Amino acid sequence: METVLLAGGAGYIGSHTAVELLNSGYEVVVVDNYYNSCPESIKRVEQITGKTVKLYEGDVKDHSIIRTIFKENKIDCVIHFAGLKAVGESVAKPILYYRNNIDTTLTLLECMEEAGVENIIFSSSATVYGEENPVPYNEDMKKGSCTNPYGWTKSMMEQILTDATVANKNLSLVLLRYFNPIGAHESGMIGEDPQGIPNNLMPYVAQVAVGRREQLTIFGNDYPTPDGTCRRDYIHVVDLAKGHVKAVEYALAHKGVEIINLGTGTPYSVTEIVESFEKSTGVEIKHVYGDRRPGDLPESYADADKAWKLLGWKAEKSLEDMCRDTWNWQSKNPNGYEK
Ligand code: NAD
Ligand code: UFG
């Protein structure tokens, strides 16, 4: 069976993808520097699946570790998750973000070329559609202007990877544009474990529920949406992980570039998320309304048709599943992995 290298695979989406790949019969190799994760997530992946993951500690910017991995393993496909992703931090530390996100991508491409590895899947984001495009976003739209350096790194990495694939006809590239991944594996053994104060909605809600934060501030209720709060396309991380398995199958069988949205196509507002979490868990989420957060768009959701047509993949889990599984993970691991 084929072997997949997960760069940044100890993180939130990488660990869930490792489970789905192992369950589908793939061998999995992970490289991570634990900048935003810890090896415990991979131990738990092994417990969930009863299979072994070959784990390397190292920086994806470092050619020597990637060369070693390609020498010691026959890698058929790379999935590039290794990025910094905090939007606010990227505004404060743009150089760190450009250096890490762009350099990891270049190092992977250079080492892939040397070793003759021809397939790569990239973790991109709906943020590249920018402010100009109307919802629902489809893959034929021109990319727009991003509102922060994090978004620009994604847009630039898409360009770098696309140029490399146009130049090398043997390469196969799938750019996966994720919408808003939330939830956790149904075992409650792996999940999202943000450092410090969470930036994203669902981890914040979960920490209010478990008593780590006093209350949620809803950023703005005067948007042009049905209830005045922003609407997003929340997708269960296990559905997202299954989309990666399909993308690997696709990349192994084709050449060239494909851009694919991974979303549900159905938006929910911040208020609907809070209400759904309360309903599915029975835990009250104390909340107040505050100012808008700079850079937030009123609405972001996918046209999810291409993923269905090309990969035969669509999201299957409901918002209730997403809330229930988030709570299962958070209540079993109130302080995350406790590194
Ligand atoms: P995460 O932070 O949990 O995972 C990223 C992993 O990459 C971490 O384990 C981190 O330690 C590792 N890493 C970062 N830089 C590295 C480096 N130089 N060398 C080695 N390892 C490195 O984040 P995630 O939510 O799992 O996201 C995975 C990818 O998906 C990221 O590229 C992110 O930008 C992208 N993405 C995430 C979301 C989201 O909402 N979670 C949305 C769109 C896109
Ligand atoms: N929100 C709150 N209070 C909070 C946190 C978030 O009201 O404490 C609101 C936000 O204002 C927004 C919604 O919840 O309206 C969702 O916010 P998130 O931060 O969870 O998600 P975003 O849609 O802002 O960002 C996510 C990813 C980015 C990615 C972007 C692309 O975090 O990496 O989607 O659409 F770039």
Tab-separated table of C-alpha atoms and ligand atoms in Angstrom:
chain	number	residue	atom	x	y	z
A	1	MET	CA	0.000	0.000	0.000
A	2	GLU	CA	1.127	3.580	-0.618
A	3	THR	CA	2.868	5.699	1.981
A	4	VAL	CA	1.815	9.273	2.743
A	5	LEU	CA	4.046	11.855	4.459
A	6	LEU	CA	2.097	14.269	6.661
A	7	ALA	CA	4.168	17.437	7.139
A	8	GLY	CA	2.707	19.036	10.274
A	9	GLY	CA	0.797	15.813	10.896
A	10	ALA	CA	0.744	16.037	14.716
A	11	GLY	CA	-1.627	19.020	14.558
A	12	TYR	CA	-5.405	19.168	14.641
A	13	ILE	CA	-6.260	18.317	11.020
A	14	GLY	CA	-3.139	16.182	10.458
A	15	SER	CA	-3.883	13.834	13.361
A	16	HIS	CA	-7.472	13.264	12.179
A	17	THR	CA	-6.239	12.689	8.637
A	18	ALA	CA	-3.673	10.169	9.923
A	19	VAL	CA	-6.527	8.136	11.469
A	20	GLU	CA	-8.543	8.080	8.235
A	21	LEU	CA	-5.514	7.205	6.077
A	22	LEU	CA	-4.488	4.362	8.410
A	23	ASN	CA	-8.074	3.087	8.461
A	24	SER	CA	-8.031	3.101	4.650
A	25	GLY	CA	-4.862	0.986	4.555
A	26	TYR	CA	-2.210	3.659	3.872
A	27	GLU	CA	1.149	3.766	5.681
A	28	VAL	CA	1.648	7.096	7.437
A	29	VAL	CA	4.867	9.002	8.161
A	30	VAL	CA	4.686	12.266	10.151
A	31	VAL	CA	7.183	15.111	10.491
A	32	ASP	CA	6.445	17.903	12.964
A	33	ASN	CA	8.452	20.343	15.095
A	34	TYR	CA	5.630	20.515	17.696
A	35	TYR	CA	5.452	24.300	17.371
A	36	ASN	CA	1.688	24.020	17.849
A	37	SER	CA	1.236	20.358	18.839
A	38	CYS	CA	2.825	17.489	20.751
A	39	PRO	CA	3.729	13.830	20.082
A	40	GLU	CA	0.882	12.671	22.347
A	41	SER	CA	-1.611	13.276	19.490
A	42	ILE	CA	0.200	10.676	17.372
A	43	LYS	CA	0.305	8.164	20.261
A	44	ARG	CA	-3.457	8.522	20.423
A	45	VAL	CA	-3.788	8.075	16.661
A	46	GLU	CA	-1.968	4.756	17.151
A	47	GLN	CA	-4.315	3.793	20.003
A	48	ILE	CA	-7.425	4.615	17.951
A	49	THR	CA	-6.288	2.682	14.882
A	50	GLY	CA	-4.117	-0.079	16.418
A	51	LYS	CA	-1.528	0.836	13.760
A	52	THR	CA	1.922	2.409	13.881
A	53	VAL	CA	2.944	5.848	12.618
A	54	LYS	CA	6.582	6.563	11.784
A	55	LEU	CA	7.271	9.858	13.542
A	56	TYR	CA	10.114	12.325	12.871
A	57	GLU	CA	10.699	15.407	15.015
A	58	GLY	CA	12.028	18.209	12.844
A	59	ASP	CA	11.419	21.454	11.020
A	60	VAL	CA	9.943	21.187	7.531
A	61	LYS	CA	12.076	24.194	6.515
A	62	ASP	CA	15.146	21.994	7.106
A	63	HIS	CA	16.218	20.149	3.945
A	64	SER	CA	18.282	17.566	5.851
A	65	ILE	CA	15.338	16.095	7.770
A	66	ILE	CA	13.120	15.950	4.659
A	67	ARG	CA	15.943	14.308	2.649
A	68	THR	CA	16.397	11.746	5.422
A	69	ILE	CA	12.673	10.960	5.397
A	70	PHE	CA	12.637	10.512	1.610
A	71	LYS	CA	15.742	8.297	1.841
A	72	GLU	CA	14.383	6.112	4.632
A	73	ASN	CA	10.846	5.754	3.254
A	74	LYS	CA	9.305	5.359	-0.178
A	75	ILE	CA	6.896	8.295	-0.037
A	76	ASP	CA	4.114	8.254	-2.647
A	77	CYS	CA	2.331	11.448	-1.631
A	78	VAL	CA	2.965	14.429	0.658
A	79	ILE	CA	0.243	16.336	2.514
A	80	HIS	CA	1.491	19.768	3.541
A	81	PHE	CA	-0.220	20.832	6.792
A	82	ALA	CA	2.886	22.459	8.300
A	83	GLY	CA	1.901	26.080	8.673
A	84	LEU	CA	1.280	28.795	11.211
A	85	LYS	CA	-2.403	29.698	11.194
A	86	ALA	CA	-3.328	32.364	13.752
A	87	VAL	CA	-4.733	35.297	11.798
A	88	GLY	CA	-4.154	37.949	14.512
A	89	GLU	CA	-0.616	36.741	15.228
A	90	SER	CA	0.159	36.930	11.504
A	91	VAL	CA	-0.660	40.660	11.555
A	92	ALA	CA	1.716	41.180	14.498
A	93	LYS	CA	4.464	38.840	13.206
A	94	PRO	CA	4.213	38.846	9.402
A	95	ILE	CA	7.867	37.942	8.815
A	96	LEU	CA	7.588	34.841	10.987
A	97	TYR	CA	4.493	33.804	8.999
A	98	TYR	CA	5.986	34.414	5.554
A	99	ARG	CA	9.260	32.699	6.538
A	100	ASN	CA	7.627	29.607	8.007
A	101	ASN	CA	4.787	29.090	5.562
A	102	ILE	CA	6.637	29.897	2.336
A	103	ASP	CA	9.906	28.185	3.318
A	104	THR	CA	8.250	24.921	4.373
A	105	THR	CA	6.595	24.825	0.952
A	106	LEU	CA	9.811	25.521	-0.974
A	107	THR	CA	11.812	22.958	1.013
A	108	LEU	CA	9.191	20.281	0.411
A	109	LEU	CA	9.104	21.025	-3.331
A	110	GLU	CA	12.900	20.996	-3.647
A	111	CYS	CA	13.276	17.737	-1.751
A	112	MET	CA	10.381	16.150	-3.656
A	113	GLU	CA	12.094	16.993	-6.933
A	114	GLU	CA	15.418	15.518	-5.764
A	115	ALA	CA	13.753	12.335	-4.552
A	116	GLY	CA	11.295	11.988	-7.452
A	117	VAL	CA	8.189	12.319	-5.231
A	118	GLU	CA	5.397	13.490	-7.520
A	119	ASN	CA	2.196	13.984	-5.549
A	120	ILE	CA	1.305	16.757	-3.118
A	121	ILE	CA	-1.871	17.862	-1.365
A	122	PHE	CA	-1.899	21.343	0.133
A	123	SER	CA	-3.905	22.734	3.094
A	124	SER	CA	-5.261	25.951	1.675
A	125	SER	CA	-8.092	28.061	2.961
A	126	ALA	CA	-11.332	29.710	1.913
A	127	THR	CA	-9.640	32.938	2.917
A	128	VAL	CA	-8.016	33.109	-0.577
A	129	TYR	CA	-11.422	33.968	-2.109
A	130	GLY	CA	-10.972	37.349	-0.406
A	131	GLU	CA	-13.439	40.157	-0.083
A	132	GLU	CA	-14.351	40.538	-3.757
A	133	ASN	CA	-16.116	37.261	-4.497
A	134	PRO	CA	-19.793	36.604	-3.759
A	135	VAL	CA	-20.856	33.525	-1.738
A	136	PRO	CA	-21.081	30.614	-2.311
A	137	TYR	CA	-17.441	30.436	-3.378
A	138	ASN	CA	-16.599	28.156	-6.293
A	139	GLU	CA	-13.191	27.064	-7.518
A	140	ASP	CA	-13.475	28.883	-10.871
A	141	MET	CA	-13.540	32.277	-9.176
A	142	LYS	CA	-10.420	34.408	-9.316
A	143	LYS	CA	-8.650	34.641	-5.982
A	144	GLY	CA	-9.331	37.889	-4.117
A	145	SER	CA	-7.514	40.187	-1.697
A	146	CYS	CA	-6.757	38.703	1.680
A	147	THR	CA	-7.252	40.757	4.831
A	148	ASN	CA	-4.150	39.515	6.681
A	149	PRO	CA	-0.624	38.067	6.161
A	150	TYR	CA	-1.778	34.521	7.021
A	151	GLY	CA	-4.228	34.631	4.118
A	152	TRP	CA	-1.588	36.043	1.797
A	153	THR	CA	0.787	33.185	2.660
A	154	LYS	CA	-1.918	30.729	1.559
A	155	SER	CA	-2.527	32.625	-1.659
A	156	MET	CA	1.230	32.791	-2.391
A	157	MET	CA	1.800	29.124	-1.571
A	158	GLU	CA	-1.003	28.169	-3.967
A	159	GLN	CA	0.809	30.151	-6.658
A	160	ILE	CA	4.228	28.626	-5.909
A	161	LEU	CA	2.844	25.086	-5.932
A	162	THR	CA	0.872	25.727	-9.125
A	163	ASP	CA	3.904	27.184	-10.935
A	164	ALA	CA	6.008	24.174	-9.888
A	165	THR	CA	3.336	21.803	-11.210
A	166	VAL	CA	2.993	23.643	-14.522
A	167	ALA	CA	6.779	23.400	-14.986
A	168	ASN	CA	7.025	19.718	-14.049
A	169	LYS	CA	4.470	17.661	-15.968
A	170	ASN	CA	5.050	14.669	-13.698
A	171	LEU	CA	3.660	16.480	-10.671
A	172	SER	CA	0.168	16.136	-9.296
A	173	LEU	CA	-1.136	18.882	-6.996
A	174	VAL	CA	-4.442	19.157	-5.156
A	175	LEU	CA	-5.111	22.504	-3.474
A	176	LEU	CA	-7.718	21.845	-0.800
A	177	ARG	CA	-9.506	25.000	0.323
A	178	TYR	CA	-10.868	24.283	3.788
A	179	PHE	CA	-13.795	26.192	5.201
A	180	ASN	CA	-14.173	26.115	9.031
A	181	PRO	CA	-13.107	22.764	10.505
A	182	ILE	CA	-14.528	22.026	13.976
A	183	GLY	CA	-15.394	18.911	16.002
A	184	ALA	CA	-13.193	16.001	16.987
A	185	HIS	CA	-12.820	12.251	16.522
A	186	GLU	CA	-15.847	10.481	17.999
A	187	SER	CA	-13.610	8.632	20.496
A	188	GLY	CA	-12.812	11.966	22.177
A	189	MET	CA	-9.131	10.961	22.166
A	190	ILE	CA	-7.897	13.556	19.652
A	191	GLY	CA	-9.143	17.080	19.022
A	192	GLU	CA	-8.165	20.717	18.732
A	193	ASP	CA	-5.820	21.903	21.486
A	194	PRO	CA	-5.081	25.608	20.985
A	195	GLN	CA	-2.295	27.282	22.977
A	196	GLY	CA	-3.407	30.245	25.124
A	197	ILE	CA	-6.631	32.105	24.406
A	198	PRO	CA	-8.396	30.504	21.413
A	199	ASN	CA	-8.783	32.696	18.325
A	200	ASN	CA	-11.472	30.580	16.757
A	201	LEU	CA	-15.106	30.312	17.716
A	202	MET	CA	-15.613	26.621	18.523
A	203	PRO	CA	-12.528	26.146	20.751
A	204	TYR	CA	-13.577	29.287	22.627
A	205	VAL	CA	-17.130	27.981	23.090
A	206	ALA	CA	-15.719	24.636	24.296
A	207	GLN	CA	-13.469	26.356	26.848
A	208	VAL	CA	-16.387	28.418	28.176
A	209	ALA	CA	-18.359	25.172	28.481
A	210	VAL	CA	-15.603	23.476	30.476
A	211	GLY	CA	-15.099	26.516	32.750
A	212	ARG	CA	-11.699	27.665	31.447
A	213	ARG	CA	-13.146	30.969	30.127
A	214	GLU	CA	-15.873	33.039	31.728
A	215	GLN	CA	-17.894	34.044	28.679
A	216	LEU	CA	-17.853	34.238	24.905
A	217	THR	CA	-17.808	37.611	23.169
A	218	ILE	CA	-19.713	37.482	19.885
A	219	PHE	CA	-17.891	39.824	17.541
A	220	GLY	CA	-20.607	42.012	16.022
A	221	ASN	CA	-24.372	41.588	15.602
A	222	ASP	CA	-24.966	44.287	13.014
A	223	TYR	CA	-23.843	42.363	9.905
A	224	PRO	CA	-26.141	42.073	6.853
A	225	THR	CA	-27.095	38.471	7.779
A	226	PRO	CA	-30.412	37.017	9.009
A	227	ASP	CA	-29.566	37.428	12.730
A	228	GLY	CA	-26.816	40.063	12.373
A	229	THR	CA	-23.928	37.700	13.287
A	230	CYS	CA	-21.398	36.319	10.763
A	231	ARG	CA	-22.153	33.092	8.903
A	232	ARG	CA	-19.531	30.390	8.210
A	233	ASP	CA	-19.382	26.954	6.611
A	234	TYR	CA	-18.451	24.743	9.608
A	235	ILE	CA	-17.245	21.286	8.623
A	236	HIS	CA	-16.629	18.271	10.882
A	237	VAL	CA	-12.881	17.558	11.015
A	238	VAL	CA	-13.510	13.832	10.396
A	239	ASP	CA	-15.401	14.657	7.178
A	240	LEU	CA	-12.497	16.943	6.241
A	241	ALA	CA	-9.996	14.153	6.980
A	242	LYS	CA	-11.952	11.749	4.749
A	243	GLY	CA	-11.744	14.374	1.993
A	244	HIS	CA	-7.941	14.108	2.239
A	245	VAL	CA	-8.052	10.344	1.697
A	246	LYS	CA	-10.069	10.956	-1.484
A	247	ALA	CA	-7.654	13.701	-2.546
A	248	VAL	CA	-4.672	11.339	-2.113
A	249	GLU	CA	-6.433	8.702	-4.269
A	250	TYR	CA	-7.110	11.360	-6.881
A	251	ALA	CA	-3.544	12.730	-6.873
A	252	LEU	CA	-2.070	9.247	-7.249
A	253	ALA	CA	-4.204	8.643	-10.342
A	254	HIS	CA	-3.847	12.027	-12.138
A	255	LYS	CA	-1.330	14.700	-13.134
A	256	GLY	CA	-1.655	18.493	-13.001
A	257	VAL	CA	-3.441	20.905	-10.667
A	258	GLU	CA	-6.901	20.728	-9.114
A	259	ILE	CA	-8.425	23.205	-6.675
A	260	ILE	CA	-11.118	21.697	-4.455
A	261	ASN	CA	-13.282	23.279	-1.741
A	262	LEU	CA	-13.842	21.195	1.370
A	263	GLY	CA	-16.970	22.574	2.979
A	264	THR	CA	-20.592	21.558	3.521
A	265	GLY	CA	-22.197	24.346	1.483
A	266	THR	CA	-24.445	25.290	4.423
A	267	PRO	CA	-23.659	28.365	6.513
A	268	TYR	CA	-24.492	28.837	10.212
A	269	SER	CA	-24.338	32.056	12.192
A	270	VAL	CA	-22.367	32.555	15.413
A	271	THR	CA	-25.630	32.656	17.355
A	272	GLU	CA	-26.797	29.398	15.741
A	273	ILE	CA	-23.507	27.751	16.782
A	274	VAL	CA	-23.977	28.829	20.398
A	275	GLU	CA	-27.608	27.630	20.412
A	276	SER	CA	-26.737	24.322	18.772
A	277	PHE	CA	-23.879	23.695	21.233
A	278	GLU	CA	-26.203	24.368	24.169
A	279	LYS	CA	-28.904	22.114	22.726
A	280	SER	CA	-26.633	19.173	21.886
A	281	THR	CA	-24.653	19.227	25.145
A	282	GLY	CA	-27.075	20.706	27.695
A	283	VAL	CA	-24.333	23.148	28.778
A	284	GLU	CA	-25.115	26.856	28.841
A	285	ILE	CA	-22.672	29.184	27.029
A	286	LYS	CA	-22.569	32.568	28.718
A	287	HIS	CA	-22.122	35.180	25.996
A	288	VAL	CA	-22.141	38.913	25.328
A	289	TYR	CA	-22.125	40.926	22.109
A	290	GLY	CA	-19.043	43.024	21.357
A	291	ASP	CA	-17.546	45.031	18.504
A	292	ARG	CA	-16.846	43.559	15.090
A	293	ARG	CA	-13.437	41.855	14.733
A	294	PRO	CA	-11.328	43.594	12.052
A	295	GLY	CA	-11.040	41.575	8.838
A	296	ASP	CA	-14.145	39.394	9.370
A	297	LEU	CA	-16.399	38.951	6.344
A	298	PRO	CA	-20.173	38.735	6.914
A	299	GLU	CA	-20.448	35.382	5.132
A	300	SER	CA	-18.167	32.613	3.875
A	301	TYR	CA	-19.448	29.311	2.522
A	302	ALA	CA	-18.606	26.822	-0.173
A	303	ASP	CA	-20.085	25.639	-3.379
A	304	ALA	CA	-19.269	22.000	-2.537
A	305	ASP	CA	-20.233	20.446	-5.917
A	306	LYS	CA	-16.737	19.996	-7.346
A	307	ALA	CA	-15.559	17.787	-4.457
A	308	TRP	CA	-18.575	15.554	-5.063
A	309	LYS	CA	-18.128	15.407	-8.851
A	310	LEU	CA	-14.347	14.923	-8.836
A	311	LEU	CA	-13.689	13.010	-5.632
A	312	GLY	CA	-17.082	11.483	-4.843
A	313	TRP	CA	-16.796	13.155	-1.440
A	314	LYS	CA	-19.301	15.171	0.510
A	315	ALA	CA	-19.577	16.124	4.174
A	316	GLU	CA	-21.918	13.789	6.041
A	317	LYS	CA	-21.924	14.923	9.652
A	318	SER	CA	-24.416	17.409	11.094
A	319	LEU	CA	-23.874	20.512	13.193
A	320	GLU	CA	-25.170	18.501	16.155
A	321	ASP	CA	-22.408	15.902	15.558
A	322	MET	CA	-19.826	18.713	15.413
A	323	CYS	CA	-20.990	20.199	18.738
A	324	ARG	CA	-21.358	16.826	20.484
A	325	ASP	CA	-17.917	15.610	19.388
A	326	THR	CA	-16.251	18.912	20.336
A	327	TRP	CA	-17.760	18.589	23.804
A	328	ASN	CA	-16.809	14.905	24.108
A	329	TRP	CA	-13.142	15.788	23.398
A	330	GLN	CA	-13.125	18.920	25.582
A	331	SER	CA	-14.850	17.339	28.579
A	332	LYS	CA	-12.580	14.266	28.484
A	333	ASN	CA	-9.469	16.465	28.032
A	334	PRO	CA	-10.300	19.749	29.808
A	335	ASN	CA	-6.707	20.969	29.454
A	336	GLY	CA	-6.049	19.437	26.043
A	337	TYR	CA	-3.116	17.021	25.729
A	338	GLU	CA	-1.442	18.442	28.887
A	339	LYS	CA	2.040	18.422	27.351
B	1	NAD	P1	-2.200	22.951	13.609
B	1	NAD	O1	-1.417	24.124	14.098
B	1	NAD	O2	-2.907	22.125	14.621
B	1	NAD	O3	-1.257	21.995	12.728
B	1	NAD	C1	-0.151	22.473	12.015
B	1	NAD	C2	1.041	21.620	12.428
B	1	NAD	O4	2.187	22.035	11.697
B	1	NAD	C3	1.382	21.736	13.920
B	1	NAD	O5	1.516	20.440	14.465
B	1	NAD	C4	2.710	22.485	13.931
B	1	NAD	O6	3.512	22.106	15.032
B	1	NAD	C5	3.284	22.064	12.591
B	1	NAD	N1	4.281	22.995	12.035
B	1	NAD	C6	4.147	24.312	11.768
B	1	NAD	N2	5.279	24.791	11.219
B	1	NAD	C7	6.140	23.741	11.123
B	1	NAD	C8	7.459	23.598	10.635
B	1	NAD	N3	8.149	24.637	10.154
B	1	NAD	N4	8.027	22.370	10.682
B	1	NAD	C9	7.353	21.307	11.191
B	1	NAD	N5	6.099	21.389	11.658
B	1	NAD	C10	5.503	22.597	11.627
B	1	NAD	O7	-3.218	23.502	12.507
B	1	NAD	P2	-4.394	22.749	11.756
B	1	NAD	O8	-5.667	23.374	12.156
B	1	NAD	O9	-4.219	21.288	11.876
B	1	NAD	O10	-4.098	23.227	10.267
B	1	NAD	C11	-3.331	22.458	9.347
B	1	NAD	C12	-3.142	23.268	8.083
B	1	NAD	O11	-4.423	23.607	7.567
B	1	NAD	C13	-2.401	24.582	8.276
B	1	NAD	O12	-1.564	24.813	7.174
B	1	NAD	C14	-3.518	25.611	8.306
B	1	NAD	O13	-3.088	26.879	7.890
B	1	NAD	C15	-4.504	24.999	7.325
B	1	NAD	N6	-5.879	25.474	7.552
B	1	NAD	C16	-6.449	25.341	8.782
B	1	NAD	C17	-7.736	25.828	9.000
B	1	NAD	C18	-8.368	25.719	10.352
B	1	NAD	O14	-9.340	26.421	10.597
B	1	NAD	N7	-7.890	24.873	11.259
B	1	NAD	C19	-8.441	26.445	7.956
B	1	NAD	C20	-7.837	26.541	6.701
B	1	NAD	C21	-6.551	26.039	6.507
B	2	UFG	N1	-16.093	34.689	16.698
B	2	UFG	C1	-16.687	35.292	17.787
B	2	UFG	N2	-16.068	35.209	18.995
B	2	UFG	C2	-14.879	34.545	19.167
B	2	UFG	C3	-14.281	33.913	18.046
B	2	UFG	C4	-14.918	34.015	16.809
B	2	UFG	O1	-17.752	35.904	17.661
B	2	UFG	O2	-14.359	34.528	20.301
B	2	UFG	C5	-16.760	34.769	15.384
B	2	UFG	C6	-15.935	35.484	14.336
B	2	UFG	O3	-16.099	36.880	14.437
B	2	UFG	C7	-16.497	34.881	13.060
B	2	UFG	C8	-16.881	33.451	13.460
B	2	UFG	O4	-16.965	33.451	14.881
B	2	UFG	O5	-17.657	35.575	12.705
B	2	UFG	C9	-15.865	32.413	13.030
B	2	UFG	O6	-14.577	32.820	13.479
B	2	UFG	P1	-13.316	31.865	13.476
B	2	UFG	O7	-12.155	32.640	13.997
B	2	UFG	O8	-13.638	30.580	14.139
B	2	UFG	O9	-13.131	31.508	11.910
B	2	UFG	P2	-12.842	32.484	10.682
B	2	UFG	O10	-13.938	32.242	9.706
B	2	UFG	O11	-12.585	33.863	11.079
B	2	UFG	O12	-11.418	31.932	10.191
B	2	UFG	C10	-11.266	30.631	9.734
B	2	UFG	C11	-9.853	30.109	9.997
B	2	UFG	C12	-8.852	30.822	9.152
B	2	UFG	C13	-9.258	30.870	7.723
B	2	UFG	C14	-10.651	31.415	7.591
B	2	UFG	C15	-11.077	31.303	6.140
B	2	UFG	O13	-9.501	30.268	11.349
B	2	UFG	O14	-7.643	30.107	9.222
B	2	UFG	O15	-11.535	30.638	8.384
B	2	UFG	O16	-12.402	31.449	5.964
B	2	UFG	F1	-8.417	31.662	7.023
